[in-house]
Coordinates of C-alpha atoms in Angstrom, one line a residue:
Chain E
M1 CA 11.0 -104.4 127.1
D2 CA 9.7 -101.5 125.0
H3 CA 8.2 -103.0 121.8
N4 CA 7.9 -99.6 120.1
E5 CA 11.6 -99.1 120.2
A6 CA 13.4 -100.7 117.3
T7 CA 16.9 -101.9 118.0
E8 CA 19.7 -103.3 115.8
N9 CA 18.5 -106.9 116.3
S10 CA 14.7 -106.6 116.5
V11 CA 12.9 -107.4 113.3
P12 CA 10.4 -104.8 112.2
Q13 CA 6.7 -105.7 112.0
R14 CA 5.4 -106.5 108.6
Q15 CA 2.5 -104.3 107.6
A16 CA 0.5 -105.7 104.7
R17 CA -1.4 -102.4 104.2
L18 CA 1.5 -100.0 104.7
V19 CA 2.8 -97.7 101.9
L20 CA 6.0 -95.8 102.4
I21 CA 6.4 -92.6 100.4
V22 CA 9.9 -91.2 100.0
D23 CA 10.3 -87.8 98.3
D24 CA 12.4 -84.8 99.2
E25 CA 9.7 -82.5 98.0
P26 CA 7.2 -82.3 100.9
A27 CA 4.4 -81.1 98.6
I28 CA 4.7 -84.1 96.4
A29 CA 5.0 -86.6 99.3
D30 CA 2.0 -85.1 101.0
S31 CA -0.2 -85.1 97.9
V32 CA 0.7 -88.8 97.1
A33 CA 0.0 -89.6 100.8
A34 CA -3.4 -88.1 100.6
V35 CA -4.4 -90.3 97.6
V36 CA -3.1 -93.4 99.3
E37 CA -5.0 -92.6 102.5
D38 CA -8.1 -92.0 100.5
A39 CA -7.8 -95.5 99.2
R40 CA -7.7 -96.6 102.9
Y41 CA -4.1 -97.7 103.1
D42 CA -1.7 -96.8 105.9
V43 CA 1.0 -94.2 105.0
L44 CA 4.5 -93.4 106.2
I45 CA 6.4 -90.4 104.8
A46 CA 10.1 -89.9 104.5
H47 CA 11.9 -86.9 103.0
G48 CA 15.0 -88.8 102.0
G49 CA 16.6 -92.3 101.8
K50 CA 18.2 -92.1 105.2
Q51 CA 15.0 -91.2 107.0
A52 CA 13.2 -94.0 105.1
L53 CA 15.7 -96.6 106.4
V54 CA 15.1 -95.4 109.9
L55 CA 11.3 -95.8 109.4
V56 CA 11.4 -99.3 107.9
A57 CA 13.4 -100.5 110.9
Q58 CA 10.2 -100.0 112.9
Q59 CA 7.5 -100.9 110.4
W60 CA 8.1 -102.9 107.3
P61 CA 6.0 -101.7 104.3
A62 CA 4.3 -103.7 101.6
L63 CA 4.8 -101.0 99.0
V64 CA 7.5 -98.3 98.6
M65 CA 6.9 -95.3 96.3
S66 CA 10.2 -93.5 96.1
D67 CA 11.6 -90.5 94.3
V68 CA 14.9 -91.0 92.5
M69 CA 16.8 -87.7 92.8
M70 CA 17.1 -87.0 96.5
P71 CA 20.0 -85.4 98.3
L72 CA 22.4 -87.4 100.6
M73 CA 20.8 -90.7 99.8
D74 CA 19.0 -91.1 96.4
G75 CA 16.3 -93.5 95.5
P76 CA 18.4 -96.3 93.9
T77 CA 20.9 -96.2 96.9
F78 CA 17.9 -96.4 99.3
V79 CA 16.4 -99.4 97.5
T80 CA 19.7 -101.2 97.4
A81 CA 20.1 -100.7 101.2
L82 CA 16.5 -101.8 101.7
R83 CA 17.1 -105.0 99.8
A84 CA 20.1 -105.7 102.1
Q85 CA 17.9 -105.1 105.1
A86 CA 15.2 -107.4 103.8
A87 CA 17.8 -110.2 103.4
H88 CA 19.2 -109.5 106.8
W89 CA 15.8 -109.7 108.5
H90 CA 14.5 -112.4 106.2
L91 CA 11.6 -110.2 105.3
P92 CA 9.9 -110.1 101.8
M93 CA 11.2 -107.3 99.7
P94 CA 8.4 -104.6 99.4
T95 CA 7.1 -103.7 95.9
I96 CA 9.2 -100.8 94.6
V97 CA 7.7 -98.0 92.5
F98 CA 9.9 -95.2 91.4
M99 CA 8.3 -91.8 90.9
T100 CA 10.7 -89.6 88.9
A101 CA 11.4 -87.0 86.3
A102 CA 14.9 -88.4 86.0
S103 CA 16.3 -90.4 83.1
R104 CA 16.0 -94.2 83.2
R105 CA 19.7 -94.3 83.2
A106 CA 19.5 -93.0 86.8
V107 CA 17.8 -96.3 87.9
A108 CA 20.0 -98.6 85.8
G109 CA 21.2 -101.6 87.7
V110 CA 18.4 -101.3 90.4
V111 CA 15.6 -103.9 90.5
F112 CA 12.2 -102.2 90.8
D113 CA 8.6 -103.1 90.0
A114 CA 7.3 -100.0 88.3
L115 CA 8.4 -96.5 87.3
V116 CA 6.0 -93.6 87.1
E117 CA 7.1 -90.5 85.3
K118 CA 6.5 -87.2 87.0
P119 CA 4.3 -85.3 86.7
F120 CA 1.5 -88.0 86.9
E121 CA -2.2 -88.1 87.4
I122 CA -3.8 -89.2 90.7
T123 CA -5.5 -92.1 88.9
T124 CA -2.0 -93.5 88.2
I125 CA -1.5 -93.9 92.0
D126 CA -4.9 -95.6 92.4
A127 CA -4.1 -98.0 89.6
L128 CA -0.7 -98.9 91.2
L129 CA -2.4 -99.6 94.5
V130 CA -4.9 -101.9 92.9
R131 CA -2.2 -103.6 90.8
F132 CA 0.2 -104.3 93.7
L133 CA -1.9 -104.4 96.9
G134 CA -5.3 -105.5 95.5
E135 CA -8.7 -103.8 95.9
S136 CA -9.0 -101.6 99.0
G137 CA -11.4 -102.7 101.7
Chain P
M1 CA 54.8 -69.0 79.1
P2 CA 52.1 -71.2 80.8
D3 CA 53.8 -70.6 84.1
H4 CA 52.9 -66.9 84.0
D5 CA 49.2 -67.8 83.5
T6 CA 48.8 -70.1 86.5
A7 CA 47.8 -67.1 88.6
H8 CA 44.7 -66.8 86.4
P9 CA 42.3 -69.8 86.8
A10 CA 41.3 -71.3 83.5
L11 CA 38.0 -70.0 82.2
V12 CA 35.1 -72.5 81.5
S13 CA 32.7 -71.7 78.7
T14 CA 29.1 -71.1 79.8
S15 CA 28.0 -72.4 76.4
V16 CA 25.4 -69.6 76.3
P17 CA 25.8 -67.9 72.9
G18 CA 27.4 -64.5 73.4
L19 CA 27.7 -64.7 77.2
D20 CA 31.4 -65.8 77.2
V21 CA 32.2 -62.7 75.1
V22 CA 30.4 -60.4 77.5
L23 CA 32.1 -62.1 80.5
G24 CA 35.5 -61.7 78.9
G25 CA 36.0 -65.5 78.3
G26 CA 33.7 -67.5 80.6
L27 CA 33.6 -68.4 84.3
F28 CA 36.5 -69.6 86.3
Q29 CA 36.0 -72.8 88.2
G30 CA 34.9 -72.1 91.8
A31 CA 33.4 -68.7 90.9
L32 CA 30.5 -67.4 93.0
V33 CA 28.1 -66.0 90.5
L34 CA 25.1 -63.9 91.4
I35 CA 22.3 -63.4 88.8
M36 CA 19.8 -60.7 89.7
G37 CA 16.7 -59.6 87.8
P38 CA 13.0 -59.2 88.0
P39 CA 10.5 -62.1 87.3
G40 CA 10.5 -63.2 83.7
S41 CA 13.9 -61.8 82.9
G42 CA 15.3 -65.2 82.1
K43 CA 17.3 -66.0 85.3
T44 CA 16.2 -69.6 85.6
T45 CA 16.5 -70.3 81.9
L46 CA 20.0 -68.8 81.9
A47 CA 21.2 -70.7 84.9
T48 CA 19.7 -74.1 83.9
Q49 CA 21.1 -73.7 80.4
I50 CA 24.6 -73.3 81.9
A51 CA 23.8 -76.3 84.1
F52 CA 22.7 -78.6 81.2
A53 CA 25.8 -77.6 79.2
A54 CA 28.0 -78.5 82.1
A55 CA 26.2 -81.9 82.5
Q56 CA 26.6 -82.5 78.8
A57 CA 30.3 -82.1 79.3
H58 CA 30.1 -84.7 82.2
R59 CA 30.6 -82.1 84.8
K60 CA 28.4 -83.1 87.7
T61 CA 25.8 -80.5 88.4
I62 CA 23.2 -79.9 91.1
V63 CA 20.2 -77.6 90.8
F64 CA 18.6 -76.6 94.1
T65 CA 15.1 -75.3 93.4
A66 CA 13.3 -72.7 95.5
L67 CA 10.1 -73.2 97.5
S68 CA 8.0 -71.3 95.0
E69 CA 8.6 -73.9 92.2
S70 CA 8.8 -77.6 92.6
T71 CA 11.5 -79.5 90.8
T72 CA 8.8 -81.4 88.8
K73 CA 7.3 -78.1 87.7
L74 CA 10.7 -76.7 86.8
L75 CA 11.6 -79.7 84.8
K76 CA 8.3 -79.6 82.9
H77 CA 9.0 -75.9 82.1
L78 CA 12.5 -76.6 80.9
Q79 CA 11.3 -79.3 78.5
R80 CA 10.5 -76.6 76.0
F81 CA 14.1 -75.7 75.5
A82 CA 16.5 -77.4 73.1
F83 CA 19.2 -77.6 75.8
F84 CA 17.0 -79.8 78.0
D85 CA 18.2 -83.4 77.8
A86 CA 16.1 -85.9 79.9
S87 CA 18.8 -88.6 79.6
L88 CA 21.2 -86.5 81.7
I89 CA 18.8 -86.0 84.6
G90 CA 19.6 -88.1 87.7
V91 CA 22.9 -89.1 86.0
E92 CA 25.0 -86.0 85.3
I93 CA 22.6 -83.4 86.7
V94 CA 20.3 -83.7 89.7
F95 CA 17.5 -81.5 90.9
F96 CA 17.0 -81.1 94.6
S97 CA 14.3 -79.2 96.5
L98 CA 15.8 -76.7 98.9
E99 CA 12.8 -77.1 101.1
A100 CA 13.9 -80.5 102.3
F101 CA 17.1 -78.9 103.6
L102 CA 15.3 -76.2 105.5
A103 CA 13.2 -78.6 107.6
D104 CA 15.7 -78.3 110.5
G105 CA 16.2 -74.6 110.2
V106 CA 18.4 -72.3 108.2
A107 CA 21.6 -73.0 110.2
A108 CA 21.4 -76.8 109.7
A109 CA 20.4 -76.4 106.0
S110 CA 23.8 -74.8 105.2
D111 CA 25.7 -77.8 106.3
A112 CA 23.3 -80.2 104.6
V113 CA 23.5 -78.4 101.3
I114 CA 27.3 -78.5 101.4
A115 CA 27.3 -82.2 102.4
A116 CA 24.9 -83.0 99.5
T117 CA 27.2 -81.2 97.1
R118 CA 30.3 -83.0 98.3
Q119 CA 28.5 -86.3 98.1
V120 CA 27.5 -85.8 94.4
G121 CA 30.9 -84.4 93.7
A122 CA 29.3 -81.5 91.9
E123 CA 31.5 -79.1 89.9
L124 CA 28.6 -76.7 89.4
V125 CA 25.8 -75.8 91.8
I126 CA 22.8 -73.7 90.9
I127 CA 20.6 -72.2 93.7
D128 CA 17.5 -71.0 92.0
G129 CA 15.4 -68.6 93.9
F130 CA 16.4 -66.2 96.5
R131 CA 12.9 -65.2 97.2
G132 CA 11.8 -68.7 98.2
I133 CA 14.4 -68.7 101.0
T134 CA 13.3 -65.3 102.1
G135 CA 9.8 -66.8 102.8
V136 CA 11.2 -69.4 105.3
A137 CA 13.6 -67.2 107.3
S138 CA 12.0 -64.5 109.3
D139 CA 14.6 -62.0 108.3
P140 CA 15.3 -61.6 104.6
Q141 CA 18.8 -60.5 105.5
Q142 CA 19.3 -63.8 107.3
A143 CA 18.1 -65.7 104.3
R144 CA 20.5 -63.8 102.0
A145 CA 23.3 -64.5 104.5
F146 CA 22.4 -68.2 104.4
L147 CA 22.6 -68.4 100.6
F148 CA 25.9 -66.5 100.5
D149 CA 27.4 -68.5 103.3
V150 CA 26.5 -71.7 101.3
G151 CA 27.7 -70.2 98.1
A152 CA 31.0 -68.9 99.5
A153 CA 31.7 -72.3 101.2
L154 CA 31.0 -74.2 97.9
S155 CA 33.0 -71.7 95.9
L156 CA 36.0 -72.0 98.2
A157 CA 35.8 -75.8 97.8
G158 CA 36.2 -75.3 94.0
T159 CA 32.5 -75.6 93.0
T160 CA 31.2 -73.0 90.7
T161 CA 28.1 -71.7 92.3
I162 CA 25.3 -69.7 90.6
I163 CA 22.7 -68.0 92.8
N164 CA 19.6 -66.6 91.2
S165 CA 18.0 -63.8 93.0
E166 CA 14.8 -61.9 92.3
A167 CA 16.1 -58.4 92.9
E168 CA 16.8 -55.2 91.1
P169 CA 20.3 -55.6 89.7
R170 CA 21.7 -52.6 91.5
D171 CA 19.7 -52.8 94.7
P172 CA 22.0 -51.1 97.3
K173 CA 20.6 -53.4 100.0
L174 CA 22.5 -56.2 98.3
F175 CA 25.8 -54.5 98.7
P176 CA 27.3 -56.8 101.4
E177 CA 26.6 -59.9 99.2
S178 CA 27.9 -58.0 96.1
T179 CA 31.3 -57.8 97.6
T180 CA 31.4 -61.5 98.2
A181 CA 30.3 -62.5 94.7
D182 CA 33.0 -63.0 92.0
V183 CA 30.6 -62.3 89.2
I184 CA 27.4 -60.3 89.2
L185 CA 25.1 -60.5 86.2
G186 CA 22.1 -58.1 86.1
L187 CA 19.2 -59.0 83.9
T188 CA 16.7 -56.3 82.8
Y189 CA 13.2 -56.8 81.5
G190 CA 11.0 -54.0 80.4
V191 CA 8.2 -53.2 78.0
R192 CA 8.4 -50.4 75.5
D193 CA 5.8 -49.6 73.0
R194 CA 4.1 -52.9 73.8
R195 CA 7.3 -54.8 73.1
A196 CA 9.3 -56.9 75.6
L197 CA 12.9 -55.9 75.8
R198 CA 15.4 -58.0 77.8
G199 CA 19.0 -57.0 78.6
I200 CA 22.0 -58.4 80.4
E201 CA 24.8 -56.5 82.1
A202 CA 28.0 -57.9 83.6
I203 CA 28.0 -55.6 86.6
K204 CA 31.1 -57.3 88.1
V205 CA 33.6 -59.8 86.9
R206 CA 36.4 -60.2 89.4
G207 CA 39.8 -60.4 87.6
G208 CA 38.2 -60.2 84.2
T209 CA 37.5 -57.7 81.5
P210 CA 33.7 -57.9 80.8
L211 CA 32.1 -55.9 78.0
P212 CA 30.6 -52.8 79.7
G213 CA 27.0 -51.8 79.4
I214 CA 23.7 -53.5 78.9
H215 CA 23.7 -56.1 76.1
A216 CA 20.6 -57.5 74.4
L217 CA 19.3 -60.8 75.7
G218 CA 17.0 -63.0 73.5
L219 CA 14.9 -65.9 74.6
D220 CA 13.7 -68.6 72.2
G221 CA 13.4 -72.4 72.0
T222 CA 17.2 -72.7 72.2
G223 CA 17.3 -70.8 75.5
V224 CA 19.1 -67.6 76.2
L225 CA 21.1 -65.8 73.5
V226 CA 23.3 -62.8 74.4
Y227 CA 24.1 -60.2 71.7
P228 CA 26.9 -57.8 72.8
R229 CA 26.6 -54.1 72.1
I230 CA 28.3 -53.3 68.8
E231 CA 30.0 -50.3 70.5
T232 CA 32.1 -52.8 72.6
Q233 CA 33.4 -54.4 69.4
A234 CA 34.9 -51.1 68.4
I235 CA 36.3 -50.2 71.8
T236 CA 37.1 -52.3 74.8
A237 CA 36.3 -51.0 78.3
L238 CA 37.3 -47.4 78.0
P239 CA 37.7 -45.4 74.7
R240 CA 41.4 -44.6 74.1
P241 CA 42.5 -42.0 71.8
E242 CA 45.1 -42.9 69.1
V243 CA 48.0 -40.5 69.6
V244 CA 50.6 -40.5 66.8
A245 CA 53.9 -39.2 68.0
A246 CA 56.1 -41.3 65.8
L247 CA 55.1 -42.3 62.3
P248 CA 54.9 -46.1 62.1
P249 CA 57.1 -47.7 59.4
W250 CA 54.3 -48.7 57.1
A251 CA 53.3 -45.0 56.8
A252 CA 56.6 -43.9 55.5
S253 CA 55.8 -44.1 51.9
A254 CA 52.7 -42.9 50.0
T255 CA 49.9 -45.4 50.1
S256 CA 48.1 -46.4 47.0
L257 CA 44.4 -46.6 47.4
T258 CA 42.4 -49.4 45.8
T259 CA 38.8 -49.1 44.7
A260 CA 35.7 -51.2 44.6
A261 CA 33.8 -50.7 41.3
F262 CA 30.1 -50.5 40.6
G263 CA 30.4 -52.2 37.3
I264 CA 28.8 -49.2 35.6
P265 CA 31.6 -47.8 33.4
A266 CA 30.7 -44.1 33.3
L267 CA 30.1 -44.1 37.1
D268 CA 33.3 -45.9 37.9
A269 CA 35.2 -43.4 35.6
L270 CA 33.5 -40.6 37.5
L271 CA 34.7 -42.0 40.8
S272 CA 38.2 -42.7 39.4
G273 CA 37.6 -46.5 39.5
G274 CA 34.9 -46.8 42.2
V275 CA 34.6 -46.2 45.9
T276 CA 37.8 -46.4 48.0
R277 CA 38.3 -49.8 49.6
D278 CA 37.9 -50.1 53.4
T279 CA 35.7 -47.0 53.5
S280 CA 31.9 -46.6 53.9
T281 CA 29.7 -45.0 51.3
L282 CA 26.2 -43.8 52.0
L283 CA 23.8 -44.0 49.0
T284 CA 21.2 -41.5 49.9
G285 CA 18.1 -40.1 48.2
S286 CA 14.3 -40.3 48.3
L287 CA 12.1 -43.2 47.5
G288 CA 12.2 -44.6 43.9
T289 CA 15.4 -42.9 42.9
G290 CA 17.2 -46.3 42.2
K291 CA 19.2 -46.7 45.3
T292 CA 18.5 -50.4 45.7
L293 CA 19.2 -51.1 42.1
L294 CA 22.5 -49.2 42.3
A295 CA 23.4 -51.1 45.5
L296 CA 22.6 -54.3 43.6
H297 CA 24.9 -53.3 40.8
F298 CA 27.6 -52.7 43.4
A299 CA 27.1 -56.1 45.0
L300 CA 27.0 -57.9 41.7
A301 CA 30.2 -56.1 40.4
G302 CA 31.9 -57.8 43.4
V303 CA 30.3 -61.2 42.5
A304 CA 31.5 -60.8 38.8
A305 CA 35.0 -60.2 40.1
G306 CA 34.7 -63.4 42.3
E307 CA 34.9 -61.4 45.6
P308 CA 32.9 -62.7 48.6
V309 CA 30.0 -60.2 49.1
V310 CA 27.4 -59.9 51.8
M311 CA 24.0 -58.2 51.3
L312 CA 22.1 -57.3 54.4
S313 CA 18.5 -56.6 53.3
F314 CA 15.5 -55.4 55.3
R315 CA 13.6 -54.6 52.1
E316 CA 13.5 -57.0 49.2
T317 CA 12.9 -60.7 49.8
L318 CA 14.8 -63.1 47.7
P319 CA 11.9 -63.5 45.1
Q320 CA 11.6 -59.7 44.9
L321 CA 15.3 -59.2 44.5
L322 CA 15.4 -61.9 41.8
A323 CA 12.5 -60.2 40.0
K324 CA 14.3 -56.9 40.1
A325 CA 17.6 -58.4 38.9
D326 CA 15.8 -60.3 36.1
A327 CA 14.2 -57.0 34.9
F328 CA 17.6 -55.6 34.3
A329 CA 19.6 -58.6 33.0
L330 CA 21.3 -59.0 36.3
G331 CA 19.5 -62.2 37.2
A332 CA 22.1 -64.6 35.9
T333 CA 24.9 -62.9 38.0
L334 CA 22.7 -62.8 41.1
R335 CA 21.8 -66.5 40.7
A336 CA 25.5 -67.4 40.2
G337 CA 26.4 -65.3 43.2
L338 CA 23.8 -67.1 45.4
A339 CA 24.5 -70.6 44.1
A340 CA 25.9 -73.1 46.5
A341 CA 29.5 -72.2 46.1
G342 CA 28.7 -68.7 44.9
P343 CA 30.4 -65.7 46.5
L344 CA 27.3 -63.8 47.5
T345 CA 25.5 -64.2 50.9
L346 CA 22.1 -62.6 51.3
I347 CA 20.9 -61.9 54.8
R348 CA 17.3 -60.9 55.0
W349 CA 15.4 -59.7 58.1
E350 CA 11.8 -58.8 58.4
P351 CA 12.0 -55.3 59.7
V352 CA 9.7 -55.9 62.7
E353 CA 10.9 -55.5 66.3
L354 CA 14.6 -55.9 65.3
V355 CA 17.2 -56.0 68.0
P356 CA 20.1 -54.1 66.6
E357 CA 22.7 -56.0 68.6
Q358 CA 21.3 -59.3 67.3
V359 CA 21.3 -58.1 63.6
L360 CA 24.9 -56.7 63.8
D361 CA 26.3 -59.6 65.8
H362 CA 24.9 -62.0 63.1
L363 CA 26.2 -59.7 60.3
L364 CA 29.8 -59.7 61.8
T365 CA 29.7 -63.5 62.2
I366 CA 28.7 -63.9 58.5
L367 CA 31.3 -61.4 57.4
A368 CA 34.0 -63.4 59.4
Q369 CA 32.8 -66.7 58.0
T370 CA 32.6 -65.6 54.4
H371 CA 35.7 -63.3 54.5
A372 CA 33.6 -60.8 52.6
Q373 CA 35.2 -57.4 52.0
R374 CA 32.2 -55.9 50.2
L375 CA 29.0 -55.3 52.1
V376 CA 25.7 -53.8 51.0
I377 CA 23.1 -52.7 53.7
D378 CA 19.6 -51.9 52.4
S379 CA 18.9 -50.0 54.3
L380 CA 20.5 -48.2 57.3
V381 CA 17.0 -46.7 58.1
E382 CA 15.8 -50.0 59.6
L383 CA 18.9 -50.2 61.8
Q384 CA 18.4 -46.6 62.9
R385 CA 14.8 -47.4 63.8
A386 CA 15.8 -50.5 65.7
V387 CA 18.3 -48.5 67.8
T388 CA 15.7 -45.8 68.5
E389 CA 13.0 -48.4 69.5
T390 CA 15.3 -50.4 71.8
S391 CA 17.2 -47.6 73.4
S392 CA 17.2 -44.0 72.1
R393 CA 17.9 -41.8 69.1
G394 CA 20.9 -40.5 70.8
R395 CA 22.6 -44.0 70.5
I396 CA 22.3 -44.1 66.6
A397 CA 25.5 -42.1 66.0
N398 CA 27.5 -44.4 68.4
V399 CA 26.1 -47.6 66.9
I400 CA 26.9 -46.4 63.3
A401 CA 30.3 -45.1 64.3
A402 CA 31.1 -48.4 66.0
L403 CA 29.8 -50.4 63.0
L404 CA 31.9 -48.3 60.6
A405 CA 35.0 -48.7 62.8
V406 CA 34.6 -52.5 63.0
L407 CA 34.1 -52.7 59.2
R408 CA 37.2 -50.5 58.7
Q409 CA 39.2 -52.8 61.0
R410 CA 38.1 -55.8 59.1
K411 CA 38.8 -54.1 55.7
V412 CA 35.2 -54.3 54.6
T413 CA 34.0 -51.7 52.0
L414 CA 30.4 -50.7 52.9
L415 CA 27.7 -49.3 50.6
G416 CA 24.8 -48.4 52.8
V417 CA 21.4 -47.2 51.5
L418 CA 19.8 -44.3 53.4
E419 CA 16.5 -42.8 52.6
T420 CA 16.0 -39.1 52.9
S421 CA 12.6 -37.4 53.2
V422 CA 13.6 -34.8 50.6
T423 CA 11.8 -35.6 47.3
V424 CA 12.5 -32.9 44.7
T425 CA 15.1 -30.3 45.6
S426 CA 18.5 -29.0 44.8
T427 CA 21.4 -30.4 46.8
P428 CA 20.2 -30.9 50.3
D429 CA 22.2 -30.0 53.3
F430 CA 23.5 -33.1 55.2
A431 CA 25.7 -31.2 57.6
A432 CA 23.6 -32.1 60.6
D433 CA 23.2 -35.8 59.8
P434 CA 25.6 -37.9 61.9
L435 CA 25.6 -40.7 59.4
A436 CA 26.7 -38.3 56.6
I437 CA 29.5 -37.1 58.8
L438 CA 30.7 -40.5 59.8
A439 CA 30.7 -42.1 56.4
E440 CA 33.7 -41.3 54.2
N441 CA 31.7 -41.0 51.0
L442 CA 28.2 -39.7 50.2
L443 CA 26.3 -40.3 47.0
L444 CA 23.0 -38.6 46.4
L445 CA 20.3 -39.8 44.1
Q446 CA 17.6 -37.3 43.3
H447 CA 14.6 -36.7 41.1
V448 CA 14.9 -33.2 39.6
G449 CA 12.2 -31.6 37.6
Q450 CA 13.2 -30.3 34.2
E451 CA 10.3 -28.6 32.5
E452 CA 7.8 -31.5 31.8
Q453 CA 10.2 -34.2 32.7
I454 CA 11.5 -35.6 36.0
Q455 CA 15.2 -36.5 35.5
R456 CA 17.2 -38.7 37.8
M457 CA 20.4 -37.1 39.0
L458 CA 23.4 -38.5 40.8
T459 CA 25.7 -36.2 42.8
V460 CA 29.0 -37.1 44.5
L461 CA 28.6 -35.0 47.7
K462 CA 31.6 -36.3 49.5
M463 CA 34.5 -38.6 48.4
R464 CA 37.1 -38.4 51.1
F465 CA 40.0 -40.0 49.3
A466 CA 39.3 -39.0 45.7
P467 CA 38.8 -35.7 43.8
H468 CA 35.2 -34.9 42.9
T469 CA 33.1 -32.0 41.8
L470 CA 29.7 -31.1 43.1
T471 CA 28.2 -31.7 39.7
R472 CA 24.8 -33.4 39.1
Y473 CA 25.1 -36.2 36.6
P474 CA 21.9 -37.3 34.9
F475 CA 21.3 -41.1 34.8
T476 CA 18.7 -43.4 33.5
I477 CA 17.2 -46.7 34.6
A478 CA 16.2 -48.8 31.7
A479 CA 15.9 -52.4 30.8
P480 CA 17.9 -54.4 30.2
E481 CA 21.2 -52.7 31.1
G482 CA 20.0 -51.2 34.4
I483 CA 21.6 -47.9 35.5
R484 CA 23.4 -45.9 32.9
L485 CA 25.0 -42.6 33.5
G486 CA 24.4 -39.9 30.9
P487 CA 21.5 -37.8 29.6
S488 CA 18.2 -39.6 29.2
D489 CA 17.2 -40.7 25.7
T490 CA 14.7 -37.9 25.3
D491 CA 17.5 -35.4 25.9
R492 CA 19.7 -36.7 23.1

């Protein structure tokens, strides 16, 4: 059996140091990823909600930093789907941080842990990592 | 009646001041709109202003941003404008990066963009940035084709689609796309005498009657403002001659002309009651001859009669005008006129970098709002200068002719002040001045040397609908009564 291939029924591996970044703008996803990597966490990048759901089926992140306005599957829809998956696999729900320029009305009705308004400073990401994942090793 | 109109789709307002008028009513739902112009001409502001207005009206809107500018950067830039409403973002209006769609190549991107639009249920889509796409596709023509395929597909599905393109408005290379577009707007941006001048032209409006020519475009904190050329207010599309082959019924009997008085008894008597209503009178003469004071008399005579009056001034500020009026016992009437419910409206512009379209568009709006039928412009020189600075001297005659035609249509009696460079002379020759030809009436104020004295003289050079003689009438300006016709006190 191939352990790298995720199937419908296989539960993804929990990764305590994994941060999933979801943003349709590659430039923003890449720059946030660079900051997270500098803080010595593992990073996964998705450019939309659908791609992000495929990735979490293989590796279950501890923290998700997601954009709100994304085509085809937006941030709130992705987070709602992620919560359903967490329940399905009996995995702890990752910490959810929205990074957005959108109105708070756009995330109304969705449970999340923090919201960062774009544009933001690099130090904001560092502070979030410390707050939710603790001091980096 | 509505059955006949079903062939014409309903027009949706763009909510950009003046743009609907230029477009001939607005944009029909499902239109494919191409906005072309150089960098800085206002394309993005114009398109996003239309987008926020649609979102405000709960019409779902998507803005696809180009590679050159991230959505975050664009949103930050848009925050400066009054039309920006953060509460609508992510709810009624979404901003997507085009780059994400292009990851799998241009061909796949087209389907993805259309799918995203369907999913949002967007009624309006903005694709901002042609150039950005050009960078990804190897062939610029292929990139253009991509955008137009997308636009055409969206537009066919009933989504109004606006594509912004960094290109010269009449670039012949864009011809294939131009045939696809329903509406083409060309933005111009130039610098003249160190001054930025922006313009907008409705190059093509399928099935519509746009106002022809380049109109003025202004950019400020409210966003884009469009000021149609005054010429298009006087004529639509093509000038048509008025051919009279059969006398209309109203012309059968002799018309009685009414007059607008100056409130100066001797002058009104000289003019058989005042200037003829619905005509234009030029008050000309050199500096210091009393033109502004006479114009003020004319305005206040209207106020005294309870008529709505508009004064368009590029010269005296309100305090200066009040001081002048107070010096001649006209202050009380001026104050009453300008009081909250008073009949006088004063429009004052600082005569710096004026845009004639803006000034005249505003004037016509105020005239319509106040129903004023008496107008004073002090002076036409500033308007002439504004026309020369923004286009050319050659346009002055057209602008003034159009203004006079619009005023005549609206039954407004105009008294316009016009400086002449002639200081002390006998009757100057105005035959070559287009303004003097266009206006029905011409009054000349002069300083004329009489031995040791300089005497003020008024001459009625032209009075189209009233008898007059080319006699010079002496007049005086003295406190408190102001202008008085007749020989000066020293001559008595």
